[in-house]
XYZ file of C-alpha atoms in Angstrom:
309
model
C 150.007 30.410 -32.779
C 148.757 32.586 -35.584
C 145.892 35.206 -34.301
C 142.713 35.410 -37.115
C 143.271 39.196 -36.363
C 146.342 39.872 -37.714
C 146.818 41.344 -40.738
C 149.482 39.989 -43.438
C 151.983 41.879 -44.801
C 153.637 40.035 -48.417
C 157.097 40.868 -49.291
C 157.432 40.123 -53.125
C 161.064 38.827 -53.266
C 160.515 37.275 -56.692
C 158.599 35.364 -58.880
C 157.666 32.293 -56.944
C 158.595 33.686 -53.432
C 156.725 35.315 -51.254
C 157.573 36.345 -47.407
C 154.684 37.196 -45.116
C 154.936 39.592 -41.794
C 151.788 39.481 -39.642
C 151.384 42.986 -38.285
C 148.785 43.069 -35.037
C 148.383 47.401 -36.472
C 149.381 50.156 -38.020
C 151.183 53.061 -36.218
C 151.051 55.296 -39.552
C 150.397 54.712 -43.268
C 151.412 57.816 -45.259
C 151.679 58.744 -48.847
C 154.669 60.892 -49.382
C 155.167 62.708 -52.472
C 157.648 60.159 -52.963
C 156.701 57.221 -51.882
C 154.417 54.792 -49.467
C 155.308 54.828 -46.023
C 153.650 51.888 -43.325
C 155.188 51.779 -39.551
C 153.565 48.588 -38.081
C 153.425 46.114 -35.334
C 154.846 43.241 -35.654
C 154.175 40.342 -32.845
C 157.566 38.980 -33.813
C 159.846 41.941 -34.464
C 157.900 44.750 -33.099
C 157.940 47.987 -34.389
C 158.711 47.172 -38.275
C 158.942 49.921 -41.265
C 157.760 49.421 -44.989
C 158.317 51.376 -47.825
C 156.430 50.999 -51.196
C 155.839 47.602 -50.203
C 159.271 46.641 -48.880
C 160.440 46.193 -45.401
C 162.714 48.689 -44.550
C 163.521 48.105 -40.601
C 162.401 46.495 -37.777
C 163.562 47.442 -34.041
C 164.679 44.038 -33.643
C 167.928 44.413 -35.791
C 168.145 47.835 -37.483
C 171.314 48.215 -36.137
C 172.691 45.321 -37.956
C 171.914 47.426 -41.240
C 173.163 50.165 -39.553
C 176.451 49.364 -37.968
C 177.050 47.543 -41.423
C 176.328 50.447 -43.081
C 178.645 53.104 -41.474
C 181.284 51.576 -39.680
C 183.217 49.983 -42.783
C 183.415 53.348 -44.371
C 183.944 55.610 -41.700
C 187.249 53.046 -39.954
C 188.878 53.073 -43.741
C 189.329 56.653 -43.555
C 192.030 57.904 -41.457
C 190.241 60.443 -39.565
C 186.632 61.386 -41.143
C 185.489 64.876 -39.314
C 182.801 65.595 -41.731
C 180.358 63.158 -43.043
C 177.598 63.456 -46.087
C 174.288 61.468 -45.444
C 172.719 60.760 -49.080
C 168.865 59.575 -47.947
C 169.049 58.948 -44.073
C 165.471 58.458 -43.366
C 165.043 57.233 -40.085
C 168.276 58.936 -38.381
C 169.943 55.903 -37.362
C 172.771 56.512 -39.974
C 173.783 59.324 -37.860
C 172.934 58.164 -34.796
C 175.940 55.521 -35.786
C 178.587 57.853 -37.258
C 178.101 59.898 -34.060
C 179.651 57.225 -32.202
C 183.034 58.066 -34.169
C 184.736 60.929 -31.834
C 186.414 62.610 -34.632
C 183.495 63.585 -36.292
C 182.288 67.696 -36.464
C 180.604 67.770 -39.101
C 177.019 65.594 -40.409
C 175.186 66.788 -43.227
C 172.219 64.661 -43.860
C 170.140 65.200 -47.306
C 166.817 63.674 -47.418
C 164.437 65.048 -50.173
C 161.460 63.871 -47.969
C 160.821 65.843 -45.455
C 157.321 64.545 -44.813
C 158.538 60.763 -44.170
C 161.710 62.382 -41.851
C 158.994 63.901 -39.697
C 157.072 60.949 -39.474
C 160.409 59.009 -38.699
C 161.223 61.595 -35.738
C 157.441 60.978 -34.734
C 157.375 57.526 -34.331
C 160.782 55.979 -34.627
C 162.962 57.603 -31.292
C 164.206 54.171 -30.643
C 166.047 54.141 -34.295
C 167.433 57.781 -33.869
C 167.700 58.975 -30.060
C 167.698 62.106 -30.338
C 170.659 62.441 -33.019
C 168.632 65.108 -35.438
C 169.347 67.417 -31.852
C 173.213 66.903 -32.068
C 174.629 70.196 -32.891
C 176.841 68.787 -35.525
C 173.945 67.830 -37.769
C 172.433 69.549 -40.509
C 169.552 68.143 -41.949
C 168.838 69.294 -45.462
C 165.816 68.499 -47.675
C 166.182 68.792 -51.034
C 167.555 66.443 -54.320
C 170.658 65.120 -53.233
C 172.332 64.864 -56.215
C 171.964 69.150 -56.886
C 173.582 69.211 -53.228
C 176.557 67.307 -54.172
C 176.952 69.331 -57.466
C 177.137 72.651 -55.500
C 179.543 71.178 -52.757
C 183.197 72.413 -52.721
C 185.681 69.978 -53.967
C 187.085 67.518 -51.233
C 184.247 69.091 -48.782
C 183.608 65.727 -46.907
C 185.560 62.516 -46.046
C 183.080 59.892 -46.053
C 179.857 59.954 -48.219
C 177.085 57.355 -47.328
C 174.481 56.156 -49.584
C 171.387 55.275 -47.119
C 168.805 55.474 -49.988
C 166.512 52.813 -52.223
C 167.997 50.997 -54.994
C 167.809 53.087 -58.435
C 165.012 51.474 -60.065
C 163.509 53.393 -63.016
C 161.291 56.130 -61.513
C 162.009 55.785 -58.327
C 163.567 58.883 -56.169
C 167.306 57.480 -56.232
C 167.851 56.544 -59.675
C 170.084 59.499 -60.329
C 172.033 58.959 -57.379
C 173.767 56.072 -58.397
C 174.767 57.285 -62.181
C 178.026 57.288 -63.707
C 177.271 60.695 -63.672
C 176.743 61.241 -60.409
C 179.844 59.042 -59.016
C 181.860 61.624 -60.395
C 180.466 64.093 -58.551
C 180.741 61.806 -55.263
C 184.454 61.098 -56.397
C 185.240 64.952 -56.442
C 183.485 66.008 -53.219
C 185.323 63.320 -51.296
C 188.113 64.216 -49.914
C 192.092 62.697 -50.789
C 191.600 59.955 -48.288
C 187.848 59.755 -48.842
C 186.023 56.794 -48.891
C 182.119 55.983 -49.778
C 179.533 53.212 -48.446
C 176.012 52.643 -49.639
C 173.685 49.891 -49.506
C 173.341 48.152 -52.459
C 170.315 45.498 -52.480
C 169.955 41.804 -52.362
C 172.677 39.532 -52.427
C 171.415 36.067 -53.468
C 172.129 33.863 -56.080
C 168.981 34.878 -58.127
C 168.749 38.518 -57.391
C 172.178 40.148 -57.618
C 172.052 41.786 -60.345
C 170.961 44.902 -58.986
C 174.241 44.844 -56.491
C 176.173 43.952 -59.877
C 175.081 47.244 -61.661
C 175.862 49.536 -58.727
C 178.928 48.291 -58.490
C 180.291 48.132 -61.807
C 179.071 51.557 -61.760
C 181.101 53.116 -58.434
C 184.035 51.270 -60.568
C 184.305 53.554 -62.755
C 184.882 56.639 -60.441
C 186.708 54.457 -57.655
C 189.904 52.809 -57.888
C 188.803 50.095 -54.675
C 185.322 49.028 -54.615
C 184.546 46.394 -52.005
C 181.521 44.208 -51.587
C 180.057 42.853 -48.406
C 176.889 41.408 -46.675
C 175.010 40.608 -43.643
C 171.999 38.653 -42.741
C 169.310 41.358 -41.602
C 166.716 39.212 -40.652
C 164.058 41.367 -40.862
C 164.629 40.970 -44.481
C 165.562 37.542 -44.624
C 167.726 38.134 -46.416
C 171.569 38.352 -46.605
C 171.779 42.270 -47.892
C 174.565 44.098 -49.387
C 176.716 46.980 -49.479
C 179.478 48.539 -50.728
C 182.508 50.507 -49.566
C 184.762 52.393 -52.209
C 188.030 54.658 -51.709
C 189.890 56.628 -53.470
C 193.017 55.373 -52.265
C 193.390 52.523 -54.415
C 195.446 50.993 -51.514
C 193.647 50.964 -48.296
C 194.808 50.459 -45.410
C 194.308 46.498 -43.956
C 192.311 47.465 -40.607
C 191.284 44.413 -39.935
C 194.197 42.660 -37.642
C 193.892 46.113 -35.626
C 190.067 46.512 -35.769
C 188.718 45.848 -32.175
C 192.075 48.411 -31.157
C 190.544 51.143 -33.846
C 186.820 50.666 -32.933
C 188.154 51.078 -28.976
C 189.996 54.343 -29.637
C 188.015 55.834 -32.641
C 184.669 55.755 -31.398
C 182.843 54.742 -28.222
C 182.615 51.398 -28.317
C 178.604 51.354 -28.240
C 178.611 48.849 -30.911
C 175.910 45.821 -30.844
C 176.954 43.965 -33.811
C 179.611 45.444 -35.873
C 183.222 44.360 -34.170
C 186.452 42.603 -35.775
C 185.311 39.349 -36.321
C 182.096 40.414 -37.526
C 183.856 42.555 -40.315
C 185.895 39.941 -41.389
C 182.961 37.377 -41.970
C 180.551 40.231 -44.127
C 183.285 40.471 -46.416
C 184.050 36.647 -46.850
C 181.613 36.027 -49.821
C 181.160 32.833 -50.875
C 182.763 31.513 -53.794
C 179.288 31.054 -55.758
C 178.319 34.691 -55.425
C 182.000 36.009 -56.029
C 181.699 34.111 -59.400
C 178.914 36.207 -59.792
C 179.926 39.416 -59.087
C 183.295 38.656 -61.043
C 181.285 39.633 -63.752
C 180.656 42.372 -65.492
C 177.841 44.511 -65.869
C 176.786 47.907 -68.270
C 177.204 50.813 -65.697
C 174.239 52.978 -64.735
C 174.193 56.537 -66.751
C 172.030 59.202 -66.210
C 170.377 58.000 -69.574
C 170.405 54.608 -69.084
C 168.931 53.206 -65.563
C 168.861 49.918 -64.111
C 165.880 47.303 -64.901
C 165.359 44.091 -64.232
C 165.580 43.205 -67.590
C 168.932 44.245 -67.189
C 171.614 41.167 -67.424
C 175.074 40.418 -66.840
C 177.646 39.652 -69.238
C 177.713 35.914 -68.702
């Protein structure tokens, strides 16, 4: 039954579509110096996070994004001890690579610090308490000046948790040519990345395209996967990337790994869910079979940009 109270949230996916979220109120509405930041009600998902007019998370099934996010990257690398956060946000990201037992070391850089405070307000159901973990540093600052300053080989795992580089946005040079060099270098010999990287639909791929034709260029294995977040409604993407252009094939040993690499506290990531988010249909694999120009420092994604059909 819809309530003549509630307000209506639209979700622009595209021209044409439209996705509505009735919200019953509004915890917070903030302007950052960086961007538009709405934590809301919703009577279906509950608590529910948007960002410059985007849903970012719901309680529901952030940890769907979340275990997606992390887990892939962290289980490719041998042993990760310390971990880079690019972005990071609500503090779920570490929350999850907690949950890996050989990790000392979390260094998360967010360059807004008024939207992380907001987050550690209102959100303690998406971090628990993980900002308090005496491994963590939380930084805030550009993210891309804190990887040029960082020692060579410094971390083992570098994850993107940040908004997709459109043209004056916060993150555009974060996912440069330029600046996957600079991830390549701090990583260290058995390093590996992960990042979301936006939609992945038949119509609206191109974004995922770009960022990964990009990370190709600094990574010799560059992997793309999905999984429905329905929040978004959406199947949404990410990548992982090593530097070993051989990884190792965890997946006949996955539930084994998860069970002695971490605790176990996993809702939705496990070995059969890994090996469906990275069976991509044949349609979409066409798709991103293609190529794409890579993003430079100088030359930023748009959505005029097109693949190479």
């Amino acid at each position: 039954m819809i309530d003549k109270n509630w307000l209506w949230f639209h979700d622009h996916f595209g021209k044409g579509e439209e996705h509505l979220h009735a919200i019953t109120r509004f915890i917070a509405q903030v302007d950052t110096p960086f961007q538009h930041v709405e934590i809301g009600i919703s009577p279906f998902f509950g608590k529910i996070i948007f960002i410059d007019g985007d849903v970012q998370s719901s309680i529901v099934d952030e940890h769907v994004y979340h275990e997606a996010l992390v887990h892939p990257g962290m289980l490719f690398h041998p042993n990760p001890k310390s971990v880079l956060i690019l972005g990071g946000g609500e503090g779920a990201t570490i929350r999850e690579i907690l949950k890996h037992k050989s990790v000392e070391r979390v260094v998360m850089c967010d360059i807004d610090r008024q939207a992380v405070d907001l987050f550690k307000t209102h959100l303690p159901e998406w971090h628990q308490n993980a900002f308090s973990d005496p491994r963590v540093e939380l930084l805030h600052g550009d993210a891309r000046a804190y990887l040029e300053k960082s020692a060579d080989g410094e971390f083992d795992v570098i994850i993107s948790d940040l908004t997709e580089p459109y043209e004056g946005g916060p993150a555009q040079r974060l996912f440069s040519v330029e600046c996957f060099a600079e991830i390549k270098r701090v990583l260290s010999k058995d390093g590996t990345y992960a990042a979301q990287a936006s939609l992945l639909r038949l119509k609206t791929y191109e974004m995922h395209l770009a960022i990964k034709c990009t990370a190709q260029t600094a990574f010799p294995n560059v992997m793309s996967f999905g999984a429905y977040v329905q929040a978004y409604d959406t199947v949404w993407s990410f990548l992982v990337a090593t530097k070993n252009p051989n990884p190792p094939n965890i997946v006949p040993n996955l539930d084994e790994m998860i069970a002695q690499r971490t605790n176990g506290d996993f809702k939705f990531y496990d070995q059969e869910c890994h090996q469906h988010m990275f069976s991509i249909p044949k349609d979409v694999r066409t798709l991103l079979s293609k190529k794409m120009e890579p993003i430079t420092d100088n030359k930023l994604f748009s959505l005029e940009s097109k693949a190479d059909w």
